[in-house]
Amino acid sequence: MVVCDDDSSDLALNRQLCFALYAASRAMTRAYQPMLKALGITYPQYLVLMVLWEWASAEAQQEEEPSVSALGQRLMLDSGTLTPLLKRMEQNGLVLRRRSKRDERITLVEVTYEGLTLKPKAREWVSSQLESSSINRNDVERLHRDLWQFLHKLTDI
Amino acid sequence: MVVCDDDSSDLALNRQLCFALYAASRAMTRAYQPMLKALGITYPQYLVLMVLWEWASAEAQQEEEPSVSALGQRLMLDSGTLTPLLKRMEQNGLVLRRRSKRDERITLVEVTYEGLTLKPKAREWVSSQLESSSINRNDVERLHRDLWQFLHKLTDI
DNA sequence: GCAAAATAAATTGCACACAATTAAATTGTG
DNA sequence: CACAATTTAATTGTGTGCAATTTATTTTGC
């Protein structure tokens, strides 16, 4: 059996992309650590907060119900991840969880005032990072666009 | 205090990139699941195997010592992640772990014959996926290049 | 030579991810 | 209305990631 062959192949090409995504995603998380530590939250908790900040904004008031599953659709996460994460956020005073009166199966999530106060702090840190880094905004936008295009093709298969 | 402001800002822009990376990385992992399940390994175990497959190839024989820390540098992972992962792979007969005779602090890792036999299977699956998908190889290469460029700027800060 | 510093893994503890299952509530259908 | 099918979270179990600490070994400085 051939178990040792050359690496100038699909395998190596693809390895590089799948690993680049894996490495870049973790590097991004690492880059956020100073801010996250200062705010006392984790990276996925920050993503949850960003969705909740959007939902709490005036424009979005009459939008979708802020349920666990709506949050899950937005972040592509399931209740197995979100339920314990939201419980920790509730413990830390960042969100409130309550059952919908209309349908007791649904758990509604809302950001607290304390959770809202983290938004300007996060914004300030992010904008100062962008300023002090050598990262070009156009590059970021192109990468973002290409990533989503790739992600859509990936999930279409 | 201003806790509710517009989202046409650095925060929103950056959220999209950091979330795109997070989502794309997990989507890639999901896309690999059918193959990984068939091979009986996890995604990070697959990444480890790819490094070990490279190291086992003839060209690389006199390269760096296949230690846990060398593996960690390649994958940007530490022993806290790798040690238990490699133990599981050893349990499953995919790798061997032994202490270096030259330096007893160092744990050397080598792929077994069983571990090598997974390589052609992985290659076959990956190439068939690329063929059957609508993903353009040039797009993949560009995304890969842009990702590494971004990753380097990120880790430079 | 030998104690202190440095190095390499391993360990510990916590927080995700996610597959699979379970439990509770609601909806659809006869 | 009854009751099966569906929907929504929560739960369970396994495997990462990673910070922080510990253990074992080697190197360095004197």
Coordinates of N, CA and C in Angstrom, one line a residue, chain A residues 27-151:
Chain A
A27 N -5.8 32.8 16.6 CA -4.9 34.0 16.8 C -5.8 35.2 17.1
M28 N -6.9 35.3 16.4 CA -7.9 36.4 16.6 C -8.4 36.4 18.1
T29 N -8.7 35.2 18.5 CA -9.2 35.1 19.9 C -8.1 35.5 20.9
R30 N -6.8 35.1 20.6 CA -5.7 35.6 21.5 C -5.6 37.1 21.4
A31 N -5.7 37.7 20.2 CA -5.6 39.1 20.1 C -6.6 39.9 21.0
Y32 N -7.8 39.3 21.1 CA -8.8 39.9 21.9 C -8.6 39.7 23.4
Q33 N -7.7 38.8 23.9 CA -7.6 38.5 25.3 C -7.4 39.6 26.2
P34 N -6.6 40.6 25.9 CA -6.4 41.7 26.8 C -7.7 42.4 27.1
M35 N -8.5 42.7 26.1 CA -9.7 43.4 26.3 C -10.7 42.5 27.1
L36 N -10.8 41.2 26.6 CA -11.7 40.3 27.3 C -11.4 40.1 28.7
K37 N -10.2 40.0 29.1 CA -9.8 39.9 30.5 C -10.2 41.1 31.3
A38 N -10.0 42.3 30.7 CA -10.3 43.5 31.3 C -11.8 43.6 31.6
L39 N -12.6 43.1 30.6 CA -14.1 43.1 30.7 C -14.6 41.9 31.5
G40 N -13.8 40.9 31.8 CA -14.2 39.8 32.6 C -15.1 38.8 31.8
I41 N -14.9 38.8 30.5 CA -15.7 37.8 29.7 C -14.8 37.0 28.8
T42 N -15.4 36.0 28.2 CA -14.7 35.1 27.2 C -15.1 35.5 25.8
Y43 N -14.3 35.0 24.8 CA -14.6 35.3 23.4 C -16.0 35.0 23.0
P44 N -16.5 33.7 23.2 CA -17.9 33.5 22.8 C -18.9 34.3 23.5
Q45 N -18.6 34.6 24.8 CA -19.5 35.5 25.5 C -19.5 36.9 24.9
Y46 N -18.4 37.4 24.4 CA -18.3 38.6 23.7 C -19.2 38.6 22.4
L47 N -19.1 37.5 21.7 CA -20.0 37.3 20.5 C -21.4 37.4 20.8
V48 N -21.8 36.7 21.9 CA -23.2 36.7 22.4 C -23.6 38.2 22.7
L49 N -22.7 38.9 23.4 CA -23.0 40.3 23.8 C -23.2 41.1 22.5
M50 N -22.4 40.9 21.5 CA -22.6 41.7 20.3 C -23.9 41.5 19.7
V51 N -24.4 40.3 19.7 CA -25.8 40.1 19.2 C -26.8 40.8 20.0
L52 N -26.6 40.6 21.4 CA -27.6 41.2 22.3 C -27.5 42.7 22.2
W53 N -26.4 43.3 22.0 CA -26.3 44.8 21.8 C -27.0 45.2 20.6
E54 N -26.9 44.4 19.5 CA -27.7 44.8 18.3 C -29.2 44.7 18.6
W55 N -29.6 43.6 19.3 CA -31.0 43.4 19.6 C -31.6 44.5 20.5
A56 N -30.7 45.0 21.3 CA -31.1 46.0 22.3 C -31.2 47.4 21.7
S57 N -30.7 47.6 20.5 CA -30.7 48.9 19.8 C -32.1 49.2 19.4
A58 N -32.4 50.5 19.3 CA -33.8 51.0 19.0 C -34.3 50.4 17.7
E59 N -33.5 50.4 16.7 CA -33.9 49.9 15.4 C -34.4 48.5 15.4
A60 N -33.9 47.7 16.3 CA -34.1 46.3 16.3 C -35.2 45.9 17.3
Q61 N -35.9 46.8 17.9 CA -36.8 46.5 19.0 C -37.9 45.5 18.5
Q62 N -38.5 45.7 17.3 CA -39.6 44.8 16.9 C -39.1 43.7 16.1
E63 N -37.8 43.3 16.2 CA -37.3 42.2 15.4 C -37.6 40.9 16.0
E64 N -36.9 39.9 15.7 CA -37.1 38.5 16.1 C -37.0 38.5 17.7
E65 N -37.7 37.5 18.2 CA -37.7 37.2 19.6 C -36.3 36.8 20.1
P66 N -35.8 37.3 21.2 CA -34.4 37.0 21.6 C -34.3 35.7 22.3
S67 N -34.6 34.6 21.6 CA -34.6 33.3 22.2 C -33.2 32.7 22.1
V68 N -33.0 31.6 22.8 CA -31.8 30.8 22.7 C -31.6 30.3 21.3
S69 N -32.6 29.9 20.7 CA -32.4 29.3 19.3 C -32.2 30.4 18.3
A70 N -32.7 31.6 18.5 CA -32.4 32.8 17.6 C -31.0 33.2 17.8
L71 N -30.5 33.2 19.0 CA -29.1 33.4 19.3 C -28.2 32.4 18.6
G72 N -28.7 31.1 18.7 CA -28.0 30.0 18.2 C -27.9 30.1 16.6
Q73 N -28.9 30.5 16.0 CA -28.9 30.7 14.5 C -27.9 31.8 14.2
R74 N -27.9 32.9 14.9 CA -27.0 34.0 14.6 C -25.6 33.6 14.7
L75 N -25.3 32.8 15.8 CA -23.9 32.5 16.1 C -23.5 31.1 15.6
M76 N -24.5 30.4 15.0 CA -24.3 29.0 14.6 C -23.8 28.1 15.7
L77 N -24.5 28.2 16.8 CA -24.2 27.4 18.0 C -25.5 26.8 18.5
D78 N -25.4 25.7 19.2 CA -26.6 25.0 19.7 C -26.8 25.2 21.2
S79 N -27.9 24.7 21.7 CA -28.2 25.0 23.1 C -27.1 24.3 24.0
G80 N -26.5 23.2 23.5 CA -25.5 22.5 24.3 C -24.4 23.4 24.7
T81 N -24.1 24.4 23.8 CA -23.0 25.4 24.0 C -23.6 26.6 24.7
L82 N -24.8 27.0 24.2 CA -25.3 28.3 24.7 C -25.9 28.3 26.1
T83 N -26.6 27.2 26.5 CA -27.2 27.2 27.8 C -26.2 27.4 28.9
P84 N -25.2 26.6 29.0 CA -24.2 26.8 30.1 C -23.5 28.1 30.0
L85 N -23.2 28.6 28.8 CA -22.6 29.9 28.6 C -23.5 31.0 29.1
L86 N -24.8 30.9 28.8 CA -25.7 32.0 29.2 C -25.9 32.0 30.7
K87 N -25.9 30.8 31.3 CA -26.0 30.7 32.7 C -24.8 31.3 33.4
R88 N -23.6 31.2 32.8 CA -22.5 31.8 33.4 C -22.6 33.3 33.3
M89 N -23.1 33.8 32.1 CA -23.2 35.2 31.9 C -24.3 35.8 32.9
E90 N -25.3 35.0 33.1 CA -26.4 35.4 34.1 C -25.8 35.5 35.5
Q91 N -25.0 34.5 35.9 CA -24.3 34.6 37.2 C -23.5 35.8 37.3
N92 N -22.9 36.3 36.2 CA -22.0 37.5 36.2 C -22.8 38.8 36.0
G93 N -24.1 38.7 35.9 CA -24.9 39.9 35.8 C -25.0 40.5 34.5
L94 N -24.6 39.8 33.4 CA -24.6 40.4 32.1 C -25.9 40.2 31.3
V95 N -26.6 39.1 31.6 CA -27.8 38.9 30.9 C -28.9 38.4 31.9
L96 N -30.1 38.4 31.4 CA -31.3 37.8 32.2 C -31.8 36.7 31.3
R97 N -32.2 35.6 31.9 CA -32.9 34.5 31.2 C -34.3 34.3 31.8
R98 N -35.3 34.3 31.0 CA -36.6 34.0 31.5 C -37.4 33.2 30.4
R99 N -38.4 32.4 30.9 CA -39.2 31.7 29.9 C -40.2 32.7 29.3
S100 N -40.5 32.5 28.0 CA -41.5 33.2 27.3 C -42.9 32.9 27.9
K101 N -43.7 33.9 28.1 CA -45.1 33.7 28.6 C -45.9 33.0 27.6
R102 N -45.7 33.4 26.3 CA -46.5 32.9 25.2 C -46.2 31.4 24.9
D103 N -45.0 31.0 25.1 CA -44.6 29.6 24.9 C -43.5 29.2 25.9
E104 N -43.9 28.4 26.8 CA -43.0 28.1 27.9 C -41.7 27.3 27.5
R105 N -41.7 26.8 26.3 CA -40.5 26.1 25.8 C -39.4 27.1 25.6
I106 N -39.7 28.3 25.3 CA -38.7 29.3 24.8 C -38.1 30.0 26.0
T107 N -36.8 30.0 26.0 CA -36.0 30.9 26.9 C -35.6 32.2 26.3
L108 N -36.0 33.3 26.8 CA -35.7 34.6 26.3 C -34.5 35.1 27.0
V109 N -33.6 35.8 26.2 CA -32.4 36.3 26.8 C -32.3 37.8 26.5
E110 N -32.0 38.5 27.6 CA -31.8 40.0 27.4 C -30.6 40.5 28.1
V111 N -30.0 41.5 27.5 CA -28.8 42.0 28.1 C -29.2 43.0 29.2
T112 N -28.4 42.9 30.3 CA -28.7 43.8 31.5 C -28.0 45.2 31.2
Y113 N -28.3 46.1 32.1 CA -27.6 47.4 32.0 C -26.1 47.2 32.1
E114 N -25.7 46.3 33.0 CA -24.2 46.1 33.2 C -23.7 45.5 31.9
G115 N -24.4 44.6 31.2 CA -24.0 44.1 30.0 C -23.8 45.2 28.9
L116 N -24.8 46.1 28.9 CA -24.7 47.2 28.0 C -23.5 48.2 28.2
T117 N -23.1 48.3 29.4 CA -22.0 49.2 29.7 C -20.7 48.7 29.1
L118 N -20.6 47.4 28.8 CA -19.4 46.9 28.2 C -19.2 47.3 26.8
K119 N -20.3 47.7 26.1 CA -20.2 48.0 24.7 C -19.3 49.2 24.4
P120 N -19.4 50.3 25.0 CA -18.5 51.4 24.7 C -17.0 51.1 25.0
K121 N -16.8 50.3 26.0 CA -15.5 49.9 26.4 C -14.9 49.0 25.3
A122 N -15.7 48.1 24.8 CA -15.2 47.2 23.7 C -14.9 48.0 22.5
R123 N -15.8 48.9 22.2 CA -15.7 49.7 21.0 C -14.4 50.5 21.0
E124 N -14.1 51.1 22.2 CA -12.9 52.0 22.3 C -11.7 51.1 22.1
W125 N -11.6 50.0 22.7 CA -10.5 49.1 22.6 C -10.3 48.7 21.1
V126 N -11.3 48.2 20.5 CA -11.2 47.7 19.1 C -10.7 48.8 18.2
S127 N -11.3 50.1 18.3 CA -10.9 51.1 17.4 C -9.4 51.5 17.6
S128 N -9.0 51.5 18.9 CA -7.6 51.8 19.2 C -6.7 50.8 18.7
Q129 N -7.1 49.5 18.7 CA -6.3 48.4 18.1 C -6.1 48.6 16.6
L130 N -7.2 48.9 16.0 CA -7.2 49.1 14.5 C -6.2 50.3 14.1
E131 N -6.3 51.3 15.0 CA -5.4 52.5 14.7 C -3.9 52.1 14.9
S132 N -3.6 51.4 16.0 CA -2.2 51.2 16.3 C -1.6 50.0 15.5
S133 N -2.5 49.2 14.8 CA -1.9 48.1 14.1 C -1.6 48.5 12.6
S134 N -0.9 47.6 12.0 CA -0.5 47.8 10.6 C -1.6 47.2 9.6
I135 N -2.7 46.9 10.2 CA -3.8 46.2 9.4 C -4.6 47.2 8.6
N136 N -4.6 47.0 7.3 CA -5.3 47.9 6.4 C -6.8 47.5 6.4
R137 N -7.6 48.6 6.5 CA -9.1 48.4 6.6 C -9.6 47.7 5.3
N138 N -9.1 48.1 4.2 CA -9.5 47.4 2.9 C -9.2 45.9 2.9
D139 N -8.0 45.6 3.4 CA -7.6 44.2 3.5 C -8.6 43.4 4.4
V140 N -9.0 44.1 5.5 CA -9.9 43.4 6.4 C -11.2 43.2 5.8
E141 N -11.7 44.2 5.0 CA -13.0 44.1 4.4 C -13.0 43.0 3.3
R142 N -11.9 42.9 2.5 CA -11.8 41.9 1.5 C -11.7 40.5 2.1
L143 N -10.9 40.4 3.2 CA -10.8 39.1 3.8 C -12.2 38.7 4.4
H144 N -12.9 39.6 4.9 CA -14.2 39.3 5.5 C -15.2 38.9 4.4
R145 N -15.2 39.6 3.3 CA -16.0 39.2 2.2 C -15.7 37.8 1.6
D146 N -14.4 37.6 1.4 CA -14.0 36.3 0.9 C -14.3 35.1 1.9
L147 N -14.2 35.4 3.2 CA -14.5 34.4 4.2 C -15.9 34.0 4.1
W148 N -16.8 35.0 4.0 CA -18.2 34.7 4.0 C -18.6 34.0 2.7
Q149 N -18.0 34.4 1.6 CA -18.3 33.7 0.3 C -17.9 32.2 0.4
F150 N -16.7 32.0 1.0 CA -16.2 30.6 1.2 C -17.1 29.9 2.1
L151 N -17.5 30.5 3.2 CA -18.3 29.8 4.2 C -19.7 29.4 3.6

